[in-house]
GROMACS .gro file of C-alpha atoms in nm:
model
  323
    1MET     CA    1  -0.014   0.015  -0.009
    2ARG     CA    2   0.115   0.337  -0.050
    3ASP     CA    3   0.234   0.610   0.244
    4PRO     CA    4  -0.054   0.620   0.445
    5TYR     CA    5   0.042   0.985   0.491
    6GLU     CA    6   0.012   1.028   0.119
    7VAL     CA    7  -0.318   0.854   0.069
    8LEU     CA    8  -0.494   1.084   0.292
    9GLY     CA    9  -0.300   1.398   0.159
   10VAL     CA   10  -0.154   1.511   0.490
   11GLN     CA   11   0.193   1.576   0.650
   12ARG     CA   12   0.406   1.381   0.864
   13GLY     CA   13   0.331   1.656   1.112
   14ALA     CA   14  -0.040   1.674   1.097
   15SER     CA   15  -0.215   1.648   1.404
   16ALA     CA   16  -0.473   1.384   1.481
   17ALA     CA   17  -0.780   1.618   1.440
   18ALA     CA   18  -0.634   1.691   1.097
   19ILE     CA   19  -0.598   1.335   1.021
   20LYS     CA   20  -0.926   1.247   1.129
   21SER     CA   21  -1.080   1.567   0.927
   22ALA     CA   22  -0.916   1.479   0.631
   23TYR     CA   23  -0.989   1.068   0.640
   24ARG     CA   24  -1.400   1.188   0.716
   25LYS     CA   25  -1.389   1.384   0.410
   26LEU     CA   26  -1.187   1.119   0.165
   27ALA     CA   27  -1.408   0.875   0.335
   28LYS     CA   28  -1.763   1.048   0.213
   29LYS     CA   29  -1.646   1.134  -0.133
   30HIS     CA   30  -1.515   0.778  -0.242
   31HIS     CA   31  -1.802   0.585  -0.047
   32PRO     CA   32  -1.893   0.346  -0.285
   33ASP     CA   33  -2.272   0.379  -0.235
   34SER     CA   34  -2.177   0.718  -0.333
   35ASN     CA   35  -2.015   0.614  -0.663
   36LYS     CA   36  -2.188   0.317  -0.764
   37ASN     CA   37  -2.094   0.339  -1.125
   38ASP     CA   38  -1.712   0.363  -1.064
   39PRO     CA   39  -1.560   0.028  -1.018
   40LYS     CA   40  -1.237   0.209  -0.849
   41ALA     CA   41  -1.452   0.330  -0.562
   42ALA     CA   42  -1.437   0.034  -0.341
   43GLU     CA   43  -1.067  -0.020  -0.386
   44ARG     CA   44  -0.966   0.359  -0.321
   45PHE     CA   45  -1.231   0.345  -0.022
   46SER     CA   46  -1.067   0.054   0.141
   47GLU     CA   47  -0.729   0.258   0.076
   48LEU     CA   48  -0.817   0.493   0.276
   49ASN     CA   49  -0.953   0.271   0.575
   50SER     CA   50  -0.619   0.098   0.575
   51ALA     CA   51  -0.403   0.430   0.589
   52ASN     CA   52  -0.656   0.563   0.866
   53GLU     CA   53  -0.598   0.230   1.033
   54ILE     CA   54  -0.233   0.306   1.055
   55ILE     CA   55  -0.214   0.695   1.137
   56GLY     CA   56  -0.567   0.741   1.296
   57ASP     CA   57  -0.441   0.519   1.577
   58GLU     CA   58  -0.191   0.673   1.812
   59ASP     CA   59   0.028   0.369   1.861
   60LYS     CA   60   0.033   0.231   1.542
   61ARG     CA   61   0.142   0.611   1.391
   62LYS     CA   62   0.418   0.620   1.640
   63GLN     CA   63   0.503   0.257   1.519
   64PHE     CA   64   0.516   0.336   1.158
   65ASP     CA   65   0.700   0.677   1.199
   66ARG     CA   66   0.986   0.473   1.386
   67GLY     CA   67   0.998   0.220   1.088
   68GLU     CA   68   0.862  -0.034   1.285
   69ILE     CA   69   0.546  -0.144   1.089
   70ASP     CA   70   0.520  -0.083   0.754
   71ALA     CA   71   0.223   0.114   0.516
   72ASP     CA   72  -0.010  -0.223   0.567
   73GLY     CA   73   0.084  -0.239   0.974
   74LYS     CA   74   0.378  -0.535   0.932
   75PRO     CA   75   0.708  -0.546   1.128
   76ARG     CA   76   0.983  -0.404   0.953
   77PHE     CA   77   1.314  -0.588   0.867
   78GLN     CA   78   1.524  -0.471   1.150
   79GLY     CA   79   1.885  -0.575   1.009
   80PHE     CA   80   2.118  -0.869   0.967
   81PRO     CA   81   2.301  -1.051   1.282
   82GLY     CA   82   2.637  -0.989   1.345
   83GLY     CA   83   2.899  -0.785   1.414
   84GLY     CA   84   3.057  -0.461   1.214
   85ASP     CA   85   3.118  -0.087   1.218
   86PRO     CA   86   2.844   0.181   1.120
   87ARG     CA   87   2.928   0.169   0.750
   88GLY     CA   88   2.886  -0.202   0.700
   89ARG     CA   89   3.227  -0.315   0.626
   90ALA     CA   90   3.263  -0.665   0.766
   91ALA     CA   91   3.298  -0.741   1.156
   92PRO     CA   92   3.552  -0.966   1.303
   93GLY     CA   93   3.289  -1.218   1.348
   94GLY     CA   94   3.180  -1.206   0.986
   95GLY     CA   95   2.834  -1.057   0.889
   96PHE     CA   96   2.708  -0.712   0.948
   97GLU     CA   97   2.602  -0.442   1.212
   98SER     CA   98   2.242  -0.496   1.338
   99TYR     CA   99   2.076  -0.146   1.354
  100THR     CA  100   1.796   0.015   1.507
  101PHE     CA  101   1.612   0.288   1.338
  102ARG     CA  102   1.467   0.504   1.543
  103SER     CA  103   1.385   0.937   1.549
  104GLY     CA  104   1.619   1.074   1.852
  105GLY     CA  105   1.979   1.074   1.880
  106GLY     CA  106   2.221   0.854   2.052
  107PRO     CA  107   2.352   0.493   1.964
  108GLY     CA  108   2.114   0.219   1.854
  109GLY     CA  109   2.145  -0.143   1.802
  110ALA     CA  110   2.384  -0.400   1.885
  111GLY     CA  111   2.694  -0.223   1.752
  112GLY     CA  112   2.579   0.134   1.873
  113ALA     CA  113   2.491   0.326   1.555
  114GLY     CA  114   2.181   0.536   1.509
  115PHE     CA  115   1.975   0.598   1.225
  116GLU     CA  116   2.075   0.951   1.222
  117GLU     CA  117   2.436   0.881   1.272
  118ILE     CA  118   2.450   0.638   0.970
  119LEU     CA  119   2.279   0.921   0.762
  120ASN     CA  120   2.487   1.177   0.904
  121SER     CA  121   2.784   0.980   0.833
  122MET     CA  122   2.663   0.902   0.498
  123PHE     CA  123   2.608   1.281   0.419
  124SER     CA  124   2.912   1.430   0.590
  125GLY     CA  125   2.671   1.613   0.855
  126GLY     CA  126   2.447   1.762   0.568
  127ALA     CA  127   2.121   1.834   0.672
  128ALA     CA  128   1.787   1.696   0.494
  129ARG     CA  129   1.594   1.943   0.314
  130GLY     CA  130   1.885   2.166   0.279
  131GLY     CA  131   1.851   2.274   0.672
  132GLY     CA  132   2.168   2.290   0.869
  133ALA     CA  133   2.255   2.037   1.176
  134ARG     CA  134   2.125   2.114   1.485
  135PRO     CA  135   2.325   2.150   1.787
  136GLY     CA  136   2.341   1.885   2.056
  137ARG     CA  137   2.222   1.522   2.035
  138GLY     CA  138   1.899   1.590   1.873
  139SER     CA  139   1.832   1.442   1.496
  140PRO     CA  140   2.082   1.672   1.274
  141PHE     CA  141   1.809   1.660   1.020
  142GLU     CA  142   1.507   1.925   0.985
  143PHE     CA  143   1.164   1.778   0.930
  144ASP     CA  144   0.903   1.996   0.743
  145THR     CA  145   0.611   1.903   0.982
  146GLY     CA  146   0.361   2.169   0.782
  147THR     CA  147  -0.013   2.250   0.873
  148VAL     CA  148  -0.303   2.120   0.717
  149GLY     CA  149  -0.604   2.351   0.728
  150LEU     CA  150  -0.920   2.136   0.869
  151ASP     CA  151  -1.253   2.124   0.732
  152LEU     CA  152  -1.458   2.173   1.035
  153ASP     CA  153  -1.745   2.335   0.830
  154LEU     CA  154  -2.090   2.156   0.837
  155SER     CA  155  -2.329   2.120   0.574
  156VAL     CA  156  -2.718   2.071   0.637
  157ALA     CA  157  -3.036   2.117   0.405
  158MET     CA  158  -3.337   2.304   0.481
  159THR     CA  159  -3.668   2.324   0.317
  160VAL     CA  160  -3.915   2.599   0.356
  161SER     CA  161  -4.214   2.690   0.205
  162LEU     CA  162  -4.280   2.920  -0.102
  163GLU     CA  163  -4.443   3.182   0.105
  164GLU     CA  164  -4.151   3.161   0.353
  165SER     CA  165  -3.867   3.187   0.079
  166VAL     CA  166  -4.086   3.519  -0.014
  167HIS     CA  167  -4.149   3.670   0.318
  168GLY     CA  168  -3.853   3.527   0.570
  169ALA     CA  169  -3.933   3.317   0.824
  170GLU     CA  170  -3.737   3.175   1.137
  171LYS     CA  171  -3.694   2.786   1.140
  172ARG     CA  172  -3.510   2.535   1.352
  173VAL     CA  173  -3.286   2.323   1.245
  174ARG     CA  174  -3.114   1.998   1.391
  175LEU     CA  175  -2.746   1.986   1.313
  176PRO     CA  176  -2.544   1.608   1.295
  177THR     CA  177  -2.391   1.710   1.623
  178GLY     CA  178  -2.777   1.666   1.781
  179LYS     CA  179  -2.765   2.082   1.857
  180GLU     CA  180  -3.059   2.247   1.767
  181LEU     CA  181  -3.030   2.611   1.634
  182ASN     CA  182  -3.316   2.888   1.552
  183VAL     CA  183  -3.184   3.020   1.162
  184LYS     CA  184  -3.351   3.323   1.034
  185ILE     CA  185  -3.441   3.252   0.688
  186PRO     CA  186  -3.409   3.630   0.474
  187ALA     CA  187  -3.675   3.726   0.263
  188GLY     CA  188  -3.630   3.692  -0.113
  189VAL     CA  189  -3.416   3.323  -0.037
  190SER     CA  190  -3.369   3.106  -0.334
  191ALA     CA  191  -3.373   2.747  -0.430
  192GLY     CA  192  -2.999   2.610  -0.397
  193GLN     CA  193  -2.877   2.957  -0.218
  194GLN     CA  194  -2.660   2.860   0.083
  195ILE     CA  195  -2.664   3.052   0.446
  196ARG     CA  196  -2.354   3.067   0.631
  197LEU     CA  197  -2.363   3.100   0.989
  198LYS     CA  198  -1.989   3.171   1.122
  199GLY     CA  199  -1.839   2.972   1.440
  200GLN     CA  200  -2.138   2.714   1.429
  201GLY     CA  201  -1.940   2.434   1.278
  202GLU     CA  202  -1.742   2.162   1.424
  203THR     CA  203  -1.493   2.257   1.694
  204ALA     CA  204  -1.112   2.097   1.736
  205ALA     CA  205  -0.829   2.194   1.984
  206GLY     CA  206  -0.626   2.465   1.812
  207HIS     CA  207  -0.859   2.519   1.517
  208PRO     CA  208  -1.096   2.809   1.524
  209PRO     CA  209  -1.458   2.684   1.485
  210GLY     CA  210  -1.614   2.616   1.130
  211ASP     CA  211  -1.896   2.722   0.998
  212LEU     CA  212  -2.272   2.587   0.932
  213LEU     CA  213  -2.347   2.598   0.579
  214ILE     CA  214  -2.746   2.571   0.521
  215THR     CA  215  -2.858   2.499   0.168
  216VAL     CA  216  -3.200   2.630   0.079
  217SER     CA  217  -3.469   2.418  -0.092
  218ILE     CA  218  -3.835   2.538  -0.137
  219ALA     CA  219  -4.115   2.288  -0.122
  220PRO     CA  220  -4.348   2.185  -0.424
  221HIS     CA  221  -4.670   2.454  -0.347
  222PRO     CA  222  -4.995   2.289  -0.338
  223PHE     CA  223  -5.104   2.512  -0.653
  224PHE     CA  224  -4.820   2.768  -0.726
  225LYS     CA  225  -4.541   2.663  -0.947
  226VAL     CA  226  -4.250   2.834  -0.974
  227ASP     CA  227  -4.086   2.961  -1.289
  228GLY     CA  228  -3.788   3.158  -1.245
  229SER     CA  229  -3.902   3.487  -1.079
  230ASP     CA  230  -4.271   3.422  -1.196
  231LEU     CA  231  -4.521   3.207  -1.075
  232ARG     CA  232  -4.750   2.995  -1.259
  233VAL     CA  233  -5.150   2.864  -1.136
  234ASP     CA  234  -5.449   2.724  -1.311
  235LEU     CA  235  -5.759   2.851  -1.204
  236PRO     CA  236  -6.054   2.644  -1.237
  237ILE     CA  237  -6.358   2.824  -1.378
  238THR     CA  238  -6.734   2.723  -1.425
  239LEU     CA  239  -6.872   2.651  -1.798
  240TYR     CA  240  -7.126   2.935  -1.716
  241GLU     CA  241  -6.838   3.156  -1.605
  242ALA     CA  242  -6.666   3.051  -1.924
  243VAL     CA  243  -6.917   3.103  -2.137
  244LEU     CA  244  -7.118   3.465  -1.965
  245GLY     CA  245  -6.779   3.615  -1.841
  246GLY     CA  246  -6.773   3.691  -1.475
  247LYS     CA  247  -6.518   3.863  -1.182
  248VAL     CA  248  -6.329   3.535  -1.004
  249ARG     CA  249  -6.092   3.527  -0.754
  250VAL     CA  250  -5.734   3.445  -0.791
  251PRO     CA  251  -5.480   3.334  -0.510
  252THR     CA  252  -5.167   3.521  -0.478
  253LEU     CA  253  -4.874   3.536  -0.228
  254ALA     CA  254  -5.030   3.863  -0.119
  255GLY     CA  255  -5.359   3.791  -0.067
  256ALA     CA  256  -5.658   3.676  -0.326
  257VAL     CA  257  -5.728   3.959  -0.601
  258GLU     CA  258  -6.036   3.964  -0.845
  259LEU     CA  259  -5.990   3.887  -1.208
  260SER     CA  260  -6.219   3.993  -1.481
  261ILE     CA  261  -6.312   3.680  -1.703
  262PRO     CA  262  -6.417   3.807  -2.032
  263LYS     CA  263  -6.700   3.618  -2.187
  264ASN     CA  264  -6.601   3.339  -2.470
  265THR     CA  265  -6.299   3.259  -2.223
  266SER     CA  266  -6.186   2.933  -2.361
  267SER     CA  267  -5.985   2.644  -2.121
  268GLY     CA  268  -5.661   2.740  -2.137
  269ARG     CA  269  -5.654   3.103  -2.201
  270THR     CA  270  -5.389   3.268  -1.991
  271PHE     CA  271  -5.393   3.640  -1.845
  272ARG     CA  272  -5.112   3.794  -1.666
  273LEU     CA  273  -5.076   3.984  -1.288
  274LYS     CA  274  -4.825   4.184  -1.324
  275GLY     CA  275  -4.605   4.207  -1.009
  276LYS     CA  276  -4.750   3.933  -0.849
  277GLY     CA  277  -4.498   3.701  -0.878
  278LEU     CA  278  -4.129   3.679  -0.681
  279PRO     CA  279  -3.894   3.915  -0.566
  280LYS     CA  280  -3.604   3.947  -0.832
  281THR     CA  281  -3.278   4.185  -0.858
  282ALA     CA  282  -3.505   4.452  -1.042
  283GLY     CA  283  -3.875   4.451  -0.929
  284THR     CA  284  -4.055   4.130  -0.925
  285GLY     CA  285  -4.190   3.888  -1.138
  286ASP     CA  286  -4.572   3.811  -1.251
  287LEU     CA  287  -4.817   3.549  -1.183
  288TYR     CA  288  -4.981   3.365  -1.517
  289VAL     CA  289  -5.306   3.245  -1.450
  290THR     CA  290  -5.399   2.983  -1.669
  291THR     CA  291  -5.810   2.905  -1.741
  292ARG     CA  292  -5.938   2.528  -1.653
  293ILE     CA  293  -6.300   2.491  -1.759
  294VAL     CA  294  -6.444   2.255  -1.492
  295LEU     CA  295  -6.806   2.047  -1.549
  296PRO     CA  296  -7.036   1.997  -1.241
  297ASP     CA  297  -6.971   1.655  -1.072
  298GLY     CA  298  -7.207   1.352  -1.160
  299ASN     CA  299  -7.454   1.389  -1.450
  300ASP     CA  300  -7.663   1.656  -1.488
  301ALA     CA  301  -7.995   1.559  -1.736
  302GLU     CA  302  -8.076   1.953  -1.750
  303LEU     CA  303  -7.711   2.005  -1.879
  304GLU     CA  304  -7.688   1.739  -2.147
  305ALA     CA  305  -8.021   1.839  -2.284
  306LEU     CA  306  -7.903   2.198  -2.299
  307MET     CA  307  -7.601   2.096  -2.471
  308GLN     CA  308  -7.759   1.864  -2.717
  309LYS     CA  309  -7.980   2.117  -2.826
  310TRP     CA  310  -7.726   2.401  -2.840
  311ARG     CA  311  -7.507   2.105  -3.042
  312ASP     CA  312  -7.750   2.081  -3.293
  313GLY     CA  313  -7.847   2.459  -3.374
  314HIS     CA  314  -7.470   2.540  -3.344
  315PRO     CA  315  -7.231   2.318  -3.490
  316TYR     CA  316  -6.838   2.364  -3.449
  317ASN     CA  317  -6.515   2.235  -3.512
  318PRO     CA  318  -6.294   2.364  -3.289
  319ARG     CA  319  -6.010   2.096  -3.438
  320SER     CA  320  -6.051   2.237  -3.782
  321ASP     CA  321  -5.648   2.334  -3.790
  322LEU     CA  322  -5.571   1.960  -3.694
  323GLY     CA  323  -5.672   1.836  -4.030
   0.00000   0.00000   0.00000
């Protein structure tokens, strides 16, 4: 397996919180359930789990950093038995010197040469990464620990009604942590818009708290349909209103208004009510009202007789244009 630090995308000096955050973020991204069409998702997810098992565990991470176990958690080879000097020259008894690699200064192994001393002798005391040797018995090499920014933001979804999106509202939201907050929904919020609450995300020692990101969706309305900044509504009218005309009440988000239906209005005719739609950058959208002629429930013998008489005396074909 690859280096677990590389798999999780963190530096070797990263904090435990940084490793945990990186693992959670990548595991969520590459989870097989979220990537059902990607045959390699399961392999990547398994690799993430294996890496987290090594450096996400304090003891195993120390063992890995000391070189005692490999990326798969298996013990590493510790050297050849026998005697000799730190540079691997043959010892009087044959074989080679046995070394124990460790991060601190001082001798190690049966013959007494530590890992740093071996490297120091190889590079004549030069420091890794271009840095100079530190004074004292400590490691003569400089290691770049780096820092990893934690992703402590929380994301939640919230559904509001169409009226709440227009007029604003106060809603209560439950976070993944179990905490509940009252959230003020601003007037004019649109579907897909995010509301950011500073400092209401997750926390980790030594890091500022994350933010809470609320993605707003608008619930389907019983009769209004959203069309950009415009609204559309079907308006049922009676047969006699369609024939004789009249005033009918039409619902809007600001309350019902009266609409004059002209005589001989066909089903499907659309009327525009200006400024009765949704707020937009400049002004307000419109409300489009489409008539739907609705007959009374049940069989009405009198209406049927009237229509038969009218049909015989006033025949017409509304489908003549269809050929």
